[in-house]
Amino acid sequence: MLHTLFCDGAEMEKIILIGRGLSLDTVSMVAKFEHLRVLELVGMGEALDIDVLECIGALPSLVSLTLDFTESTIVLTLEKDIGLKDLKSLTVTVIPAENLDYRSGIPWGHVSVPATI
């Protein structure tokens, strides 16, 4: 579906992908939408790698980013700048599934920070 939207010239401003099982190629398609302002990738941990993050970081209009690294095997050393300079909102979830606090419904590793960093 993302491929079709891109080929049709859709100028997507907001993409939210929630779920599991998408491939790296599918998730990396979001970075082709240059007008994207809001991006949420939840449950896509297995399909996130540093190359995808660099492509997302290069999106010129992106102001809000939500990333869920749960189940990800990515090792973030970030020795170089990946962009993301114009973000107003950044939410990152980094937890193994066994660390969920089911009583409160909030993952322990959930971090949300204003992008004034």
mmCIF file of C-alpha atoms in Angstrom:
data_model
loop_
_atom_site.group_PDB
_atom_site.id
_atom_site.type_symbol
_atom_site.label_atom_id
_atom_site.label_comp_id
_atom_site.label_asym_id
_atom_site.label_seq_id
_atom_site.Cartn_x
_atom_site.Cartn_y
_atom_site.Cartn_z
ATOM 1 C CA MET A 1 0.000 0.000 0.000
ATOM 2 C CA LEU A 2 2.820 2.462 0.835
ATOM 3 C CA HIS A 3 4.453 1.659 -2.493
ATOM 4 C CA THR A 4 1.213 2.399 -4.353
ATOM 5 C CA LEU A 5 0.721 5.691 -2.502
ATOM 6 C CA PHE A 6 4.299 6.711 -3.275
ATOM 7 C CA CYS A 7 3.996 5.771 -6.958
ATOM 8 C CA ASP A 8 0.726 7.724 -7.182
ATOM 9 C CA GLY A 9 2.538 10.819 -5.902
ATOM 10 C CA ALA A 10 0.658 11.050 -2.606
ATOM 11 C CA GLU A 11 2.079 13.782 -0.380
ATOM 12 C CA MET A 12 1.491 12.009 2.927
ATOM 13 C CA GLU A 13 1.878 14.193 6.034
ATOM 14 C CA LYS A 14 1.112 11.573 8.677
ATOM 15 C CA ILE A 15 1.816 7.845 8.714
ATOM 16 C CA ILE A 16 1.040 5.560 11.648
ATOM 17 C CA LEU A 17 2.054 1.906 11.414
ATOM 18 C CA ILE A 18 1.057 -0.237 14.385
ATOM 19 C CA GLY A 19 1.497 -3.985 14.409
ATOM 20 C CA ARG A 20 4.009 -6.684 13.707
ATOM 21 C CA GLY A 21 5.354 -8.525 10.726
ATOM 22 C CA LEU A 22 6.238 -5.755 8.306
ATOM 23 C CA SER A 23 9.487 -6.178 6.438
ATOM 24 C CA LEU A 24 12.454 -3.825 6.527
ATOM 25 C CA ASP A 25 11.670 -2.848 2.918
ATOM 26 C CA THR A 26 8.093 -1.910 3.817
ATOM 27 C CA VAL A 27 9.072 0.112 6.882
ATOM 28 C CA SER A 28 11.815 1.897 4.935
ATOM 29 C CA MET A 29 9.188 3.085 2.415
ATOM 30 C CA VAL A 30 7.982 5.712 4.904
ATOM 31 C CA ALA A 31 11.203 7.672 4.407
ATOM 32 C CA LYS A 32 10.299 8.255 0.756
ATOM 33 C CA PHE A 33 7.435 10.578 1.723
ATOM 34 C CA GLU A 34 9.292 13.908 1.845
ATOM 35 C CA HIS A 35 6.275 15.887 3.124
ATOM 36 C CA LEU A 36 5.884 13.634 6.158
ATOM 37 C CA ARG A 37 5.370 15.639 9.364
ATOM 38 C CA VAL A 38 4.244 12.898 11.779
ATOM 39 C CA LEU A 39 5.536 9.326 11.876
ATOM 40 C CA GLU A 40 4.649 6.578 14.343
ATOM 41 C CA LEU A 41 6.204 3.114 14.080
ATOM 42 C CA VAL A 42 4.890 0.865 16.851
ATOM 43 C CA GLY A 43 5.590 -2.866 16.921
ATOM 44 C CA MET A 44 8.091 -2.514 14.098
ATOM 45 C CA GLY A 45 11.186 -3.115 16.234
ATOM 46 C CA GLU A 46 12.341 -6.093 14.207
ATOM 47 C CA ALA A 47 12.180 -4.020 11.012
ATOM 48 C CA LEU A 48 14.166 -1.020 12.287
ATOM 49 C CA ASP A 49 17.846 -0.630 11.541
ATOM 50 C CA ILE A 50 20.308 2.257 11.490
ATOM 51 C CA ASP A 51 19.857 2.810 7.742
ATOM 52 C CA VAL A 52 16.095 3.283 8.193
ATOM 53 C CA LEU A 53 16.722 5.679 11.084
ATOM 54 C CA GLU A 54 19.122 7.723 8.956
ATOM 55 C CA CYS A 55 16.530 7.953 6.170
ATOM 56 C CA ILE A 56 13.835 8.987 8.653
ATOM 57 C CA GLY A 57 16.231 11.533 10.147
ATOM 58 C CA ALA A 58 16.684 13.115 6.731
ATOM 59 C CA LEU A 59 12.968 13.848 6.288
ATOM 60 C CA PRO A 60 12.882 17.643 5.930
ATOM 61 C CA SER A 61 9.380 18.267 7.349
ATOM 62 C CA LEU A 62 9.284 15.742 10.208
ATOM 63 C CA VAL A 63 8.220 17.346 13.520
ATOM 64 C CA SER A 64 6.824 14.382 15.484
ATOM 65 C CA LEU A 65 8.367 10.917 15.723
ATOM 66 C CA THR A 66 7.317 7.867 17.727
ATOM 67 C CA LEU A 67 9.567 4.796 17.576
ATOM 68 C CA ASP A 68 9.070 1.465 19.317
ATOM 69 C CA PHE A 69 12.285 -0.543 19.525
ATOM 70 C CA THR A 70 10.632 -3.419 21.419
ATOM 71 C CA GLU A 71 11.890 -6.714 19.947
ATOM 72 C CA SER A 72 14.593 -4.828 18.045
ATOM 73 C CA THR A 73 18.108 -6.178 17.761
ATOM 74 C CA ILE A 74 19.485 -2.805 16.679
ATOM 75 C CA VAL A 75 22.630 -1.584 18.391
ATOM 76 C CA LEU A 76 22.602 2.194 18.485
ATOM 77 C CA THR A 77 26.060 3.655 18.741
ATOM 78 C CA LEU A 78 25.143 6.820 16.821
ATOM 79 C CA GLU A 79 28.655 7.918 16.066
ATOM 80 C CA LYS A 80 27.322 10.262 13.412
ATOM 81 C CA ASP A 81 24.456 12.713 13.143
ATOM 82 C CA ILE A 82 21.243 11.069 11.903
ATOM 83 C CA GLY A 83 19.293 14.309 11.561
ATOM 84 C CA LEU A 84 15.998 14.842 13.386
ATOM 85 C CA LYS A 85 16.907 18.481 14.027
ATOM 86 C CA ASP A 86 13.411 19.963 13.564
ATOM 87 C CA LEU A 87 11.523 17.561 15.832
ATOM 88 C CA LYS A 88 9.057 19.074 18.283
ATOM 89 C CA SER A 89 8.091 15.691 19.756
ATOM 90 C CA LEU A 90 10.066 12.469 20.170
ATOM 91 C CA THR A 91 8.715 9.322 21.824
ATOM 92 C CA VAL A 92 10.882 6.211 22.120
ATOM 93 C CA THR A 93 9.968 2.847 23.612
ATOM 94 C CA VAL A 94 12.822 0.480 24.384
ATOM 95 C CA ILE A 95 11.800 -2.523 26.455
ATOM 96 C CA PRO A 96 11.865 -6.293 26.344
ATOM 97 C CA ALA A 97 8.343 -7.691 26.511
ATOM 98 C CA GLU A 98 8.946 -9.303 29.911
ATOM 99 C CA ASN A 99 9.430 -5.843 31.474
ATOM 100 C CA LEU A 100 5.911 -4.598 30.848
ATOM 101 C CA ASP A 101 4.102 -3.334 33.933
ATOM 102 C CA TYR A 102 0.660 -4.786 33.302
ATOM 103 C CA ARG A 103 -0.787 -3.212 36.466
ATOM 104 C CA SER A 104 -0.336 0.350 35.257
ATOM 105 C CA GLY A 105 -0.532 -0.411 31.541
ATOM 106 C CA ILE A 106 2.608 1.657 30.983
ATOM 107 C CA PRO A 107 5.837 0.064 29.788
ATOM 108 C CA TRP A 108 8.761 0.788 32.112
ATOM 109 C CA GLY A 109 11.010 1.720 29.244
ATOM 110 C CA HIS A 110 8.669 4.237 27.621
ATOM 111 C CA VAL A 111 10.297 7.633 27.247
ATOM 112 C CA SER A 112 8.704 10.767 25.868
ATOM 113 C CA VAL A 113 10.712 13.951 25.682
ATOM 114 C CA PRO A 114 10.176 17.330 24.098
ATOM 115 C CA ALA A 115 12.589 17.686 21.243
ATOM 116 C CA THR A 116 14.539 20.551 22.735
ATOM 117 C CA ILE A 117 17.564 18.302 23.162
#
